[in-house]
GROMACS .gro file of N, CA, C and O in nm:
model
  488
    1UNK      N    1   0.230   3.301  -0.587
    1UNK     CA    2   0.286   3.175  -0.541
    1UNK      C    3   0.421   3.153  -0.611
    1UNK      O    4   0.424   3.154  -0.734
    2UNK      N    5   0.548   3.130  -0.532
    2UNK     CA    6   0.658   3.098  -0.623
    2UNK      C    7   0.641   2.986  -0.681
    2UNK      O    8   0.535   2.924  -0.690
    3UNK      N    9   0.789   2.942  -0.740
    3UNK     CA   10   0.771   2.788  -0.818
    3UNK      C   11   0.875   2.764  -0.797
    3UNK      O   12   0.985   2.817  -0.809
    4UNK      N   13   0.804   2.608  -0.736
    4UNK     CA   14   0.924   2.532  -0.645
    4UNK      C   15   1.066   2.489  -0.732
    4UNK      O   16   1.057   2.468  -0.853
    5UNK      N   17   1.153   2.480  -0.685
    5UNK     CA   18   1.249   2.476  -0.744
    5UNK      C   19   1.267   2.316  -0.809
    5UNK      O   20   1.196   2.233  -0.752
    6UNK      N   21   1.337   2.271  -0.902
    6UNK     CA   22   1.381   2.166  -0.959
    6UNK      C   23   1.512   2.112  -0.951
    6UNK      O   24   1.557   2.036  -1.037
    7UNK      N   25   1.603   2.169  -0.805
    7UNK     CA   26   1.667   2.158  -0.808
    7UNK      C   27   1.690   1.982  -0.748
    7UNK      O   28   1.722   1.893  -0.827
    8UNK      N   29   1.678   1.966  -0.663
    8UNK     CA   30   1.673   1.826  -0.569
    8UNK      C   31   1.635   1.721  -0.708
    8UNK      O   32   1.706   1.630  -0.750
    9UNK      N   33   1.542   1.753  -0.745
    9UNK     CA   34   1.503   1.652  -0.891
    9UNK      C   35   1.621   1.635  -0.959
    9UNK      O   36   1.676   1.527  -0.982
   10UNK      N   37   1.667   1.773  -1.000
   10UNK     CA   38   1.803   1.712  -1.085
   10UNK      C   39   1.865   1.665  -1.003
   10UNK      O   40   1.876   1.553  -1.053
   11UNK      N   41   1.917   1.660  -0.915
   11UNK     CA   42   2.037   1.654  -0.854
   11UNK      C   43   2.012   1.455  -0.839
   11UNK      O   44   2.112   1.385  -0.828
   12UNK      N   45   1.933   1.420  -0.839
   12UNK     CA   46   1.866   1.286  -0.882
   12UNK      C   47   1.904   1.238  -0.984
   12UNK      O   48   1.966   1.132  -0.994
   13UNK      N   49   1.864   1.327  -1.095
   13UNK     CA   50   1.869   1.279  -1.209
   13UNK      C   51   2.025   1.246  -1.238
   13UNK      O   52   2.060   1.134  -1.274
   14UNK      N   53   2.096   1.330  -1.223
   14UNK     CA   54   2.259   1.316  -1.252
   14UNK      C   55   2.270   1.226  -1.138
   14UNK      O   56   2.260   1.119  -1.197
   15UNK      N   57   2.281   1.204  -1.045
   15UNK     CA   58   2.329   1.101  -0.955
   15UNK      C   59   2.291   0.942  -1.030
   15UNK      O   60   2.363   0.843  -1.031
   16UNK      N   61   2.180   0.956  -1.079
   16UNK     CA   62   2.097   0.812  -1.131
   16UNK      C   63   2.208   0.848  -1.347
   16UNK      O   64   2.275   0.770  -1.413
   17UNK      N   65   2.188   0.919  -1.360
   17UNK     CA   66   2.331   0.913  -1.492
   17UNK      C   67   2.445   0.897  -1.446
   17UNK      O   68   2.508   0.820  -1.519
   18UNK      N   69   2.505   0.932  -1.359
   18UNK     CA   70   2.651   0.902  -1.317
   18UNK      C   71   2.661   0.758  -1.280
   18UNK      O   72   2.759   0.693  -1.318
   19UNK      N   73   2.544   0.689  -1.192
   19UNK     CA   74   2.553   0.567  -1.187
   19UNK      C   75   2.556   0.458  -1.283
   19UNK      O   76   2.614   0.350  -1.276
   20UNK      N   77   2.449   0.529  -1.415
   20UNK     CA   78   2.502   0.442  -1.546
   20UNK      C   79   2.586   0.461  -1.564
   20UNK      O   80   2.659   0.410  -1.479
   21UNK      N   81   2.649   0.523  -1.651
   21UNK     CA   82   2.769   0.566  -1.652
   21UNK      C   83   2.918   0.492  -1.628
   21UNK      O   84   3.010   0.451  -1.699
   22UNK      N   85   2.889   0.498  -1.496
   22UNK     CA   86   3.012   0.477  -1.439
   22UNK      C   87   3.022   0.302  -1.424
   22UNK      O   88   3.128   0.243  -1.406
   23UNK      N   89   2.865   0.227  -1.437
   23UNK     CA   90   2.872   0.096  -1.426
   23UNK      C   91   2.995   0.046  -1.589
   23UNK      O   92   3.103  -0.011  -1.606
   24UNK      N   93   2.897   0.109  -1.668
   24UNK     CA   94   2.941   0.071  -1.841
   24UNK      C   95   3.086   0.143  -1.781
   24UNK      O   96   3.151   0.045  -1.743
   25UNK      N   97   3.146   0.232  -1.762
   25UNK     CA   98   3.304   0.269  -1.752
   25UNK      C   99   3.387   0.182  -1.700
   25UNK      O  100   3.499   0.155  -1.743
   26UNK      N  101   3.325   0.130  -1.594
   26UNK     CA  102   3.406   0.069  -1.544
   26UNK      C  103   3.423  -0.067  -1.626
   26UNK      O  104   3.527  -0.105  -1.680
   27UNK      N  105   3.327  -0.118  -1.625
   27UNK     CA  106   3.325  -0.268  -1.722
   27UNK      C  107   3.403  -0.261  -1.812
   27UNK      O  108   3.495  -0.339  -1.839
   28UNK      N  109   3.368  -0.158  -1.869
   28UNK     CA  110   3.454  -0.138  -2.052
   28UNK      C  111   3.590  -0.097  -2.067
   28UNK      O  112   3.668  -0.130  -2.157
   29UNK      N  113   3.614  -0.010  -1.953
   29UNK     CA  114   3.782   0.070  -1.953
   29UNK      C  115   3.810   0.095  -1.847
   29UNK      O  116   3.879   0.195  -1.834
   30UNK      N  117   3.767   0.009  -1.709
   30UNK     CA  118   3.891  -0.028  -1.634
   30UNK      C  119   3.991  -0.106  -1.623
   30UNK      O  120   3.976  -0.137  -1.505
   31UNK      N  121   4.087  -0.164  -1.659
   31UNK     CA  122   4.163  -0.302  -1.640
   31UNK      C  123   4.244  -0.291  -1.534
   31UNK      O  124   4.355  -0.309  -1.583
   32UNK      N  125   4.256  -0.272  -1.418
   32UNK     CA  126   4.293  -0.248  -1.302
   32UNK      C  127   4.267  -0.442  -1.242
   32UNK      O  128   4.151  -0.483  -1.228
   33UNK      N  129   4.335  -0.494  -1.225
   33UNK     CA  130   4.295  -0.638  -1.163
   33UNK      C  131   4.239  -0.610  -1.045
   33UNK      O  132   4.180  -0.714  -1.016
   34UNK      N  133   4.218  -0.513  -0.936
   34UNK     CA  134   4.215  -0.551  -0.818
   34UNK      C  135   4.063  -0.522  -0.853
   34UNK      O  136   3.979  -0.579  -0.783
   35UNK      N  137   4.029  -0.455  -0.933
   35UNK     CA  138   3.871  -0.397  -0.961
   35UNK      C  139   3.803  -0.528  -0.983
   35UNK      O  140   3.820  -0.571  -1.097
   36UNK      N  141   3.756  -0.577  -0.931
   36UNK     CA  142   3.610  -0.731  -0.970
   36UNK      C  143   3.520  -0.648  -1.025
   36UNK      O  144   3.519  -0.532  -1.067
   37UNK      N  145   3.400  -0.792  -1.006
   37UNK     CA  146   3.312  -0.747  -1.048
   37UNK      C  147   3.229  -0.677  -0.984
   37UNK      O  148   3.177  -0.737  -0.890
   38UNK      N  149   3.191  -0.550  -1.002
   38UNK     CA  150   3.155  -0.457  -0.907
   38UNK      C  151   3.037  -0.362  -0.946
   38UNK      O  152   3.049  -0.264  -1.021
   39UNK      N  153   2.889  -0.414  -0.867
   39UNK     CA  154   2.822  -0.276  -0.905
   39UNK      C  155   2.771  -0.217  -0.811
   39UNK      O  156   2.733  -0.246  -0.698
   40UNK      N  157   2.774  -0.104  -0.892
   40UNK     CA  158   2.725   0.065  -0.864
   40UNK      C  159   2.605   0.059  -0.784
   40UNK      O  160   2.505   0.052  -0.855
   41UNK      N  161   2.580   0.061  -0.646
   41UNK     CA  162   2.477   0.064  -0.552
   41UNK      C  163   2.430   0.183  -0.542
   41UNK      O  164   2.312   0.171  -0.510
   42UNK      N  165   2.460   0.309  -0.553
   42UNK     CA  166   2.394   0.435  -0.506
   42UNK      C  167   2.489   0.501  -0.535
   42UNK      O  168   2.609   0.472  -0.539
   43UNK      N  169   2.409   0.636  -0.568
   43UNK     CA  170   2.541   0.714  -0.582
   43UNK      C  171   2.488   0.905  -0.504
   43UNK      O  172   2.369   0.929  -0.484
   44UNK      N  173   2.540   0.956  -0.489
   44UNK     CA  174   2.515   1.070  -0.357
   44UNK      C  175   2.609   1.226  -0.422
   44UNK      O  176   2.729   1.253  -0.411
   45UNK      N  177   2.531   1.280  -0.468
   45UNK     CA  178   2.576   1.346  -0.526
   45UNK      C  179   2.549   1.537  -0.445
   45UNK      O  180   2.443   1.600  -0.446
   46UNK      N  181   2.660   1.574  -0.397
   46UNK     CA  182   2.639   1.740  -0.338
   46UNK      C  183   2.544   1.829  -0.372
   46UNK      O  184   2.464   1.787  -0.455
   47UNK      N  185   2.528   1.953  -0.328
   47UNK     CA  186   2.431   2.014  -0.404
   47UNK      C  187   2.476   2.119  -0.504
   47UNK      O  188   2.420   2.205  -0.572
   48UNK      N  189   2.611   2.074  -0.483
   48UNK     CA  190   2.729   2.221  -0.588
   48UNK      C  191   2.804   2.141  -0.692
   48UNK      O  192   2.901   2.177  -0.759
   49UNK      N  193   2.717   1.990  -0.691
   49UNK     CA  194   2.786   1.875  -0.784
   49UNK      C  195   2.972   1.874  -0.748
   49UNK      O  196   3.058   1.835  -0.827
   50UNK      N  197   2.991   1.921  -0.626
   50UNK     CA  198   3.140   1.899  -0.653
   50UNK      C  199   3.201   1.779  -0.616
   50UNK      O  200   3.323   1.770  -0.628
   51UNK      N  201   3.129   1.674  -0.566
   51UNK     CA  202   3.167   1.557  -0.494
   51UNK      C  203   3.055   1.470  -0.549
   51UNK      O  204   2.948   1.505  -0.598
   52UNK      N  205   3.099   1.360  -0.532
   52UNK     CA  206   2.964   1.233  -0.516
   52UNK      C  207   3.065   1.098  -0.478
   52UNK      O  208   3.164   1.045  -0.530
   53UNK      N  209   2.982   1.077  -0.361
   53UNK     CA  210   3.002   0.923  -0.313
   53UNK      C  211   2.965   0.813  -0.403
   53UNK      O  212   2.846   0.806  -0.433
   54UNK      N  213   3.040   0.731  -0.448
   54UNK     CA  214   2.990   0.573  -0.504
   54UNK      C  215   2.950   0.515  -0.441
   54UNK      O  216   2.973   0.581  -0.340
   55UNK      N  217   2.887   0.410  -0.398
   55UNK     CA  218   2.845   0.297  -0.341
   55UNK      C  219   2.850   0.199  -0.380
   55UNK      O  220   2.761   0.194  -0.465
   56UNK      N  221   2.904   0.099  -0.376
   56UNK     CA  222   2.960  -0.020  -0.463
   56UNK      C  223   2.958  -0.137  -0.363
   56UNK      O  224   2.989  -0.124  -0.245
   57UNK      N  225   2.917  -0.257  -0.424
   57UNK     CA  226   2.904  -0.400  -0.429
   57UNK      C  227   3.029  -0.465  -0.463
   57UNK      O  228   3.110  -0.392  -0.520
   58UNK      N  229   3.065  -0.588  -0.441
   58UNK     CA  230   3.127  -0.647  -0.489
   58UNK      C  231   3.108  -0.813  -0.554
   58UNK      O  232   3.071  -0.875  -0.455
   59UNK      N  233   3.111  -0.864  -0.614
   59UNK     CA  234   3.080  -1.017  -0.624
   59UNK      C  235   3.193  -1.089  -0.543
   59UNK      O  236   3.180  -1.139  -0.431
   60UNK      N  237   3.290  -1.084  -0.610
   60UNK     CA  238   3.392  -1.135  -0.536
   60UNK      C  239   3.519  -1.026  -0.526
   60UNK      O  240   3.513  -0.905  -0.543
   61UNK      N  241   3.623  -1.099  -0.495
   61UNK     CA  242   3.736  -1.004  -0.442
   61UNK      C  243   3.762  -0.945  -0.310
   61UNK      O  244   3.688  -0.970  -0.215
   62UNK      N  245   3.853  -0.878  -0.300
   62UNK     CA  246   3.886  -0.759  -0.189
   62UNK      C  247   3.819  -0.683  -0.200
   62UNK      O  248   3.804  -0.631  -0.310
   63UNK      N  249   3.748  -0.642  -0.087
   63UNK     CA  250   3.658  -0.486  -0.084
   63UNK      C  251   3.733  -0.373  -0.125
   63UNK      O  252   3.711  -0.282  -0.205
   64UNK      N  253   3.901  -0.422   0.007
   64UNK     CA  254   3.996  -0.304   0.056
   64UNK      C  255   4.050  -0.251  -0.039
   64UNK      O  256   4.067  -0.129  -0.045
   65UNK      N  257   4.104  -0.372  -0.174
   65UNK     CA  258   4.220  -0.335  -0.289
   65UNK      C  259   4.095  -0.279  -0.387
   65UNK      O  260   4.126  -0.189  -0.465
   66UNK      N  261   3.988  -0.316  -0.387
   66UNK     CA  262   3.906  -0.311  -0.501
   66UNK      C  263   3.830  -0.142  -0.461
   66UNK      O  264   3.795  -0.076  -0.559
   67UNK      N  265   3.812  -0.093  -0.347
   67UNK     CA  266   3.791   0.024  -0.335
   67UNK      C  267   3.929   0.136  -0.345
   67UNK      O  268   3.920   0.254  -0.379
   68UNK      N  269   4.034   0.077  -0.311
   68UNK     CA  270   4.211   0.163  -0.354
   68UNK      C  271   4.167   0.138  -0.488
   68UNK      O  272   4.119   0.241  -0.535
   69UNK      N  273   4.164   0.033  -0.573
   69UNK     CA  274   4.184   0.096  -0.715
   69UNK      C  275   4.055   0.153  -0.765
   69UNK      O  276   4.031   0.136  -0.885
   70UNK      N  277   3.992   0.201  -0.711
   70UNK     CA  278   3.844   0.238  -0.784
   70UNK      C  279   3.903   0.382  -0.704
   70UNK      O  280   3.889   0.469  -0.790
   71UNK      N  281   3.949   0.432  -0.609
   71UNK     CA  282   3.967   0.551  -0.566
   71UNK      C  283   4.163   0.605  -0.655
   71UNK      O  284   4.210   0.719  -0.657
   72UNK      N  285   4.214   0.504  -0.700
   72UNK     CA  286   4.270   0.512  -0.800
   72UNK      C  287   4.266   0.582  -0.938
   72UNK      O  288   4.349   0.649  -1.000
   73UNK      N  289   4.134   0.542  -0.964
   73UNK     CA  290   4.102   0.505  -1.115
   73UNK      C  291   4.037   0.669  -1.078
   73UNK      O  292   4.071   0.760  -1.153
   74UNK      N  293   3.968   0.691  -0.993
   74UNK     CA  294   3.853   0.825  -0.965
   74UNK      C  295   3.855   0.893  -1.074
   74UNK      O  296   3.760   0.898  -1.152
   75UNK      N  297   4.005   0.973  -1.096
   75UNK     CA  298   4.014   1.071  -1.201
   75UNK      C  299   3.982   1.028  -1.346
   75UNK      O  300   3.923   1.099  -1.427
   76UNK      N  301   4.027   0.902  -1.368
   76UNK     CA  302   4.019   0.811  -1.517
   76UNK      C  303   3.872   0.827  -1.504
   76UNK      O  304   3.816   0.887  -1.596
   77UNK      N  305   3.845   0.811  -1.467
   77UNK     CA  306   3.656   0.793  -1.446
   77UNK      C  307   3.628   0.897  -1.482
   77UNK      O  308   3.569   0.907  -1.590
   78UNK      N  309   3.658   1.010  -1.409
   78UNK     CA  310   3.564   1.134  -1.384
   78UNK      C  311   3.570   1.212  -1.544
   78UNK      O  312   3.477   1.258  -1.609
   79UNK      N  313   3.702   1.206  -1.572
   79UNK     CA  314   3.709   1.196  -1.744
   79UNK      C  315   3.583   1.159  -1.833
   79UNK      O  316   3.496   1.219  -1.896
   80UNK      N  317   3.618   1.037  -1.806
   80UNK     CA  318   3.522   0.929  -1.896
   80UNK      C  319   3.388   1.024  -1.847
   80UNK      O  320   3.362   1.110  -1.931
   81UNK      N  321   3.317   1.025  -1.750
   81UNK     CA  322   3.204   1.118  -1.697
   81UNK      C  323   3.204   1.256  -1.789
   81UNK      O  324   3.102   1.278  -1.853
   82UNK      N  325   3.288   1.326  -1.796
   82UNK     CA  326   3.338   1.464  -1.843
   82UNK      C  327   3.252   1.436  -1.993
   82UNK      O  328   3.146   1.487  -2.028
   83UNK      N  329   3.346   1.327  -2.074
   83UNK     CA  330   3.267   1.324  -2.221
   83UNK      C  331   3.120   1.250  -2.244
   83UNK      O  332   3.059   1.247  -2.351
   84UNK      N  333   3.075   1.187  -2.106
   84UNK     CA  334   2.958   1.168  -2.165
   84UNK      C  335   2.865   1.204  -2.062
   84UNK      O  336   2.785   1.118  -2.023
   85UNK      N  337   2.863   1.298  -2.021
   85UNK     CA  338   2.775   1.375  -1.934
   85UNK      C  339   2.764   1.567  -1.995
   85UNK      O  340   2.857   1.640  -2.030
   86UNK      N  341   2.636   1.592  -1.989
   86UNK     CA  342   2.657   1.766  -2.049
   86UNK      C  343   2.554   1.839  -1.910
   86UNK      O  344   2.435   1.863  -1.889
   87UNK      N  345   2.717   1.856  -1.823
   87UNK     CA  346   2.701   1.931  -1.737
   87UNK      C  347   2.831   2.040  -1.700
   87UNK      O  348   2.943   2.013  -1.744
   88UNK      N  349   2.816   2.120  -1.647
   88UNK     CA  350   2.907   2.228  -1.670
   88UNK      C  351   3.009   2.174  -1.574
   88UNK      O  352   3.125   2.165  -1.613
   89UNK      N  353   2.959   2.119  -1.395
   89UNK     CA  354   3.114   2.098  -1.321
   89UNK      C  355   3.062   1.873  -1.292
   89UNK      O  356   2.952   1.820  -1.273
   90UNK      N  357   3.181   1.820  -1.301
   90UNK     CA  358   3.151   1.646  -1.311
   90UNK      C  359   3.229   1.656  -1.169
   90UNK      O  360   3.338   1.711  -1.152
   91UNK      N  361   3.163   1.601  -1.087
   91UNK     CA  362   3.206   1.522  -0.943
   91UNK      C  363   3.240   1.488  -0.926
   91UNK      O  364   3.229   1.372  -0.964
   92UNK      N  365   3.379   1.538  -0.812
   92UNK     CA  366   3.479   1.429  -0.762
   92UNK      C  367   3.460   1.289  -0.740
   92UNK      O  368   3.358   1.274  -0.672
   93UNK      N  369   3.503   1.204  -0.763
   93UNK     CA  370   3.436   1.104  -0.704
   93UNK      C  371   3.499   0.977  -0.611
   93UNK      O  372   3.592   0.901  -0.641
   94UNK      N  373   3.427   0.979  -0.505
   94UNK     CA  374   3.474   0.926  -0.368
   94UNK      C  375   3.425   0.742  -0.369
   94UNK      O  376   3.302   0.735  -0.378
   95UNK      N  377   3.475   0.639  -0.365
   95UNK     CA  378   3.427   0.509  -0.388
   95UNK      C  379   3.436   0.457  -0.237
   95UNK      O  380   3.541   0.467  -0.173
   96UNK      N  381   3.307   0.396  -0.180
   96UNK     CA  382   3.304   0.355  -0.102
   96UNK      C  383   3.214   0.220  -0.055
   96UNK      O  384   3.093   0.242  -0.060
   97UNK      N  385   3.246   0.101  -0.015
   97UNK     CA  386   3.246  -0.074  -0.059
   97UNK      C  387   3.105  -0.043   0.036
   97UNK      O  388   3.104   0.017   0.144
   98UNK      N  389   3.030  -0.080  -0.009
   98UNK     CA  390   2.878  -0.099   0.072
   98UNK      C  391   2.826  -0.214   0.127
   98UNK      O  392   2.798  -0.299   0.043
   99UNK      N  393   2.806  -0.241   0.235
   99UNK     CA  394   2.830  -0.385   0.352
   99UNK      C  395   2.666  -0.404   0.302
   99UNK      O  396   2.629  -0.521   0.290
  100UNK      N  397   2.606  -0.338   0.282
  100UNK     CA  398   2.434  -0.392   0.298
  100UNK      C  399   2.412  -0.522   0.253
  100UNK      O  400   2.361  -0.607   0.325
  101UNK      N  401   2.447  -0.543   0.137
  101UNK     CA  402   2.372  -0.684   0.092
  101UNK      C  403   2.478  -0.795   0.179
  101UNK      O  404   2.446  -0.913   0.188
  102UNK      N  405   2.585  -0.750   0.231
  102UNK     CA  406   2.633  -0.885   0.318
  102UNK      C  407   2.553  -0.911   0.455
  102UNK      O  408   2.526  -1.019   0.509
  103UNK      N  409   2.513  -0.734   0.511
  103UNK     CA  410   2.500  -0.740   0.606
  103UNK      C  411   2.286  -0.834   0.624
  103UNK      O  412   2.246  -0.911   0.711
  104UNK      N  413   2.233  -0.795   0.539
  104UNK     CA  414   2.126  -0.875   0.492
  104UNK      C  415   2.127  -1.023   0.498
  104UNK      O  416   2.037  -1.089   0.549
  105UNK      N  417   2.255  -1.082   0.434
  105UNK     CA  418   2.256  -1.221   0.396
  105UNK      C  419   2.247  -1.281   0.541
  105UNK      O  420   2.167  -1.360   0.590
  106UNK      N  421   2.395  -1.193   0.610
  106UNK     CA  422   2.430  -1.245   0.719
  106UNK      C  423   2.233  -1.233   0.850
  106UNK      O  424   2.193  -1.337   0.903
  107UNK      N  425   2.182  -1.146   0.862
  107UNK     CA  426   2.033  -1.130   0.897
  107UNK      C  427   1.955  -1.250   0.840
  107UNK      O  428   1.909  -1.335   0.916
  108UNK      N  429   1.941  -1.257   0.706
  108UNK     CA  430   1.819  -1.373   0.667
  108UNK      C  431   1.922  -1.491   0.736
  108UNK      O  432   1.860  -1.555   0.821
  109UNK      N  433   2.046  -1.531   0.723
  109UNK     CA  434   2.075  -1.665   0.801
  109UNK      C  435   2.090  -1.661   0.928
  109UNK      O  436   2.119  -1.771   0.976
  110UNK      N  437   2.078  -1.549   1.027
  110UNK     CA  438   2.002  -1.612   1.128
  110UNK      C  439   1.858  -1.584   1.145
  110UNK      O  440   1.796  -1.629   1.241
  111UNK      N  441   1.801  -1.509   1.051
  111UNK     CA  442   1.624  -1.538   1.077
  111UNK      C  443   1.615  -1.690   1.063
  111UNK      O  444   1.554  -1.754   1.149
  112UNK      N  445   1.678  -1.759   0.948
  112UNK     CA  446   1.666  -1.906   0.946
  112UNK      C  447   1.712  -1.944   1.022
  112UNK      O  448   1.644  -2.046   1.035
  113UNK      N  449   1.785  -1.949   1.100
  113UNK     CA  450   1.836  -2.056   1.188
  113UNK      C  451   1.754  -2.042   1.335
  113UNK      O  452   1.749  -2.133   1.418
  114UNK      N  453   1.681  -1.893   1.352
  114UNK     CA  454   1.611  -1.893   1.462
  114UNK      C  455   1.492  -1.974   1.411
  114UNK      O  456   1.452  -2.065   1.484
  115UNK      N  457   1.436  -1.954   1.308
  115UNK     CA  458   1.294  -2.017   1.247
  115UNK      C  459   1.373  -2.165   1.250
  115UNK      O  460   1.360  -2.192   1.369
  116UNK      N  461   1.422  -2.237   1.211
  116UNK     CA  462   1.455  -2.349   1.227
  116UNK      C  463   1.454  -2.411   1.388
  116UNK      O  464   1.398  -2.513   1.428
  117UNK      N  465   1.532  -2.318   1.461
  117UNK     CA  466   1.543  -2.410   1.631
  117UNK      C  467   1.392  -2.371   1.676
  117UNK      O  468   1.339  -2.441   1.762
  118UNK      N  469   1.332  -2.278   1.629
  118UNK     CA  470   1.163  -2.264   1.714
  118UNK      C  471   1.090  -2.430   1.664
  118UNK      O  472   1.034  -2.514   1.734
  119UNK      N  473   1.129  -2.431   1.479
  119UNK     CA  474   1.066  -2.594   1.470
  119UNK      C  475   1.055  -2.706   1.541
  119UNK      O  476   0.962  -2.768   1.594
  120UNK      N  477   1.210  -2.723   1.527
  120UNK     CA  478   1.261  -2.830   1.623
  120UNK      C  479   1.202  -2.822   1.833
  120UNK      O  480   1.193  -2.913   1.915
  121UNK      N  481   1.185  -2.722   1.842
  121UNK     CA  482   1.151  -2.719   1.988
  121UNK      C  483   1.018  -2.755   1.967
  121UNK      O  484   0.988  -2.851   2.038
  122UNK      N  485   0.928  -2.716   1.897
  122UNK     CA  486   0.785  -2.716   1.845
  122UNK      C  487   0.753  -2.892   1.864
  122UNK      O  488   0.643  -2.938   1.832
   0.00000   0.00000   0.00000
């Protein structure tokens, strides 16, 4: 019987470290103004580690300027990644503004507002 590989596992594991990572990096040593407050939703990492997608939130701000300077900053980052990651190649890294939790909010307010007019007709 072979033995299954461990590869997909890691490839987890560093995706879920790069996401720490890169939350504390950014907080601590970005000063870029257009960057808010911004977290790290997912992160998607190749299977040759040469790339990984960010996924990012925003609280407030520009999505548009706040994903230019986070695709700005990429290399400053990937650095910062370089010294505190012990892996042989650190991932490009691609930042991209993630609609989900708006697109949710915008869903639960009209589940409410449909649950509300069924009341009122009721």
């Amino acid at each position: 019987m072979r033995k299954k590989s461990n590869t997909p596992n890691r490839s987890f594991k560093v995706a879920d470290q790069i996401q720490r990572d890169l939350t504390e990096l950014i907080a601590r040593e970005l000063k870029d103004p257009r960057v808010g407050m911004v977290t790290i939703q997912a992160v998607e990492v190749t299977p040759d580690y040469a790339h990984a997608k960010v996924f990012f939130s925003l609280l407030n701000g520009d999505p548009k300027a706040c994903t230019e300077g986070l695709n700005q900053a990429a290399g400053f980052l990937r650095s910062g990644l370089f010294k505190r990651l012990h892996i042989h190649t650190v991932p490009t890294l691609h930042f991209l503004f993630d609609q989900t939790t708006e697109k949710a909010a915008d869903m639960n307010a009209l589940i409410a507002r449909a649950v509300a007019s069924r009341a009122k007709e009721d």
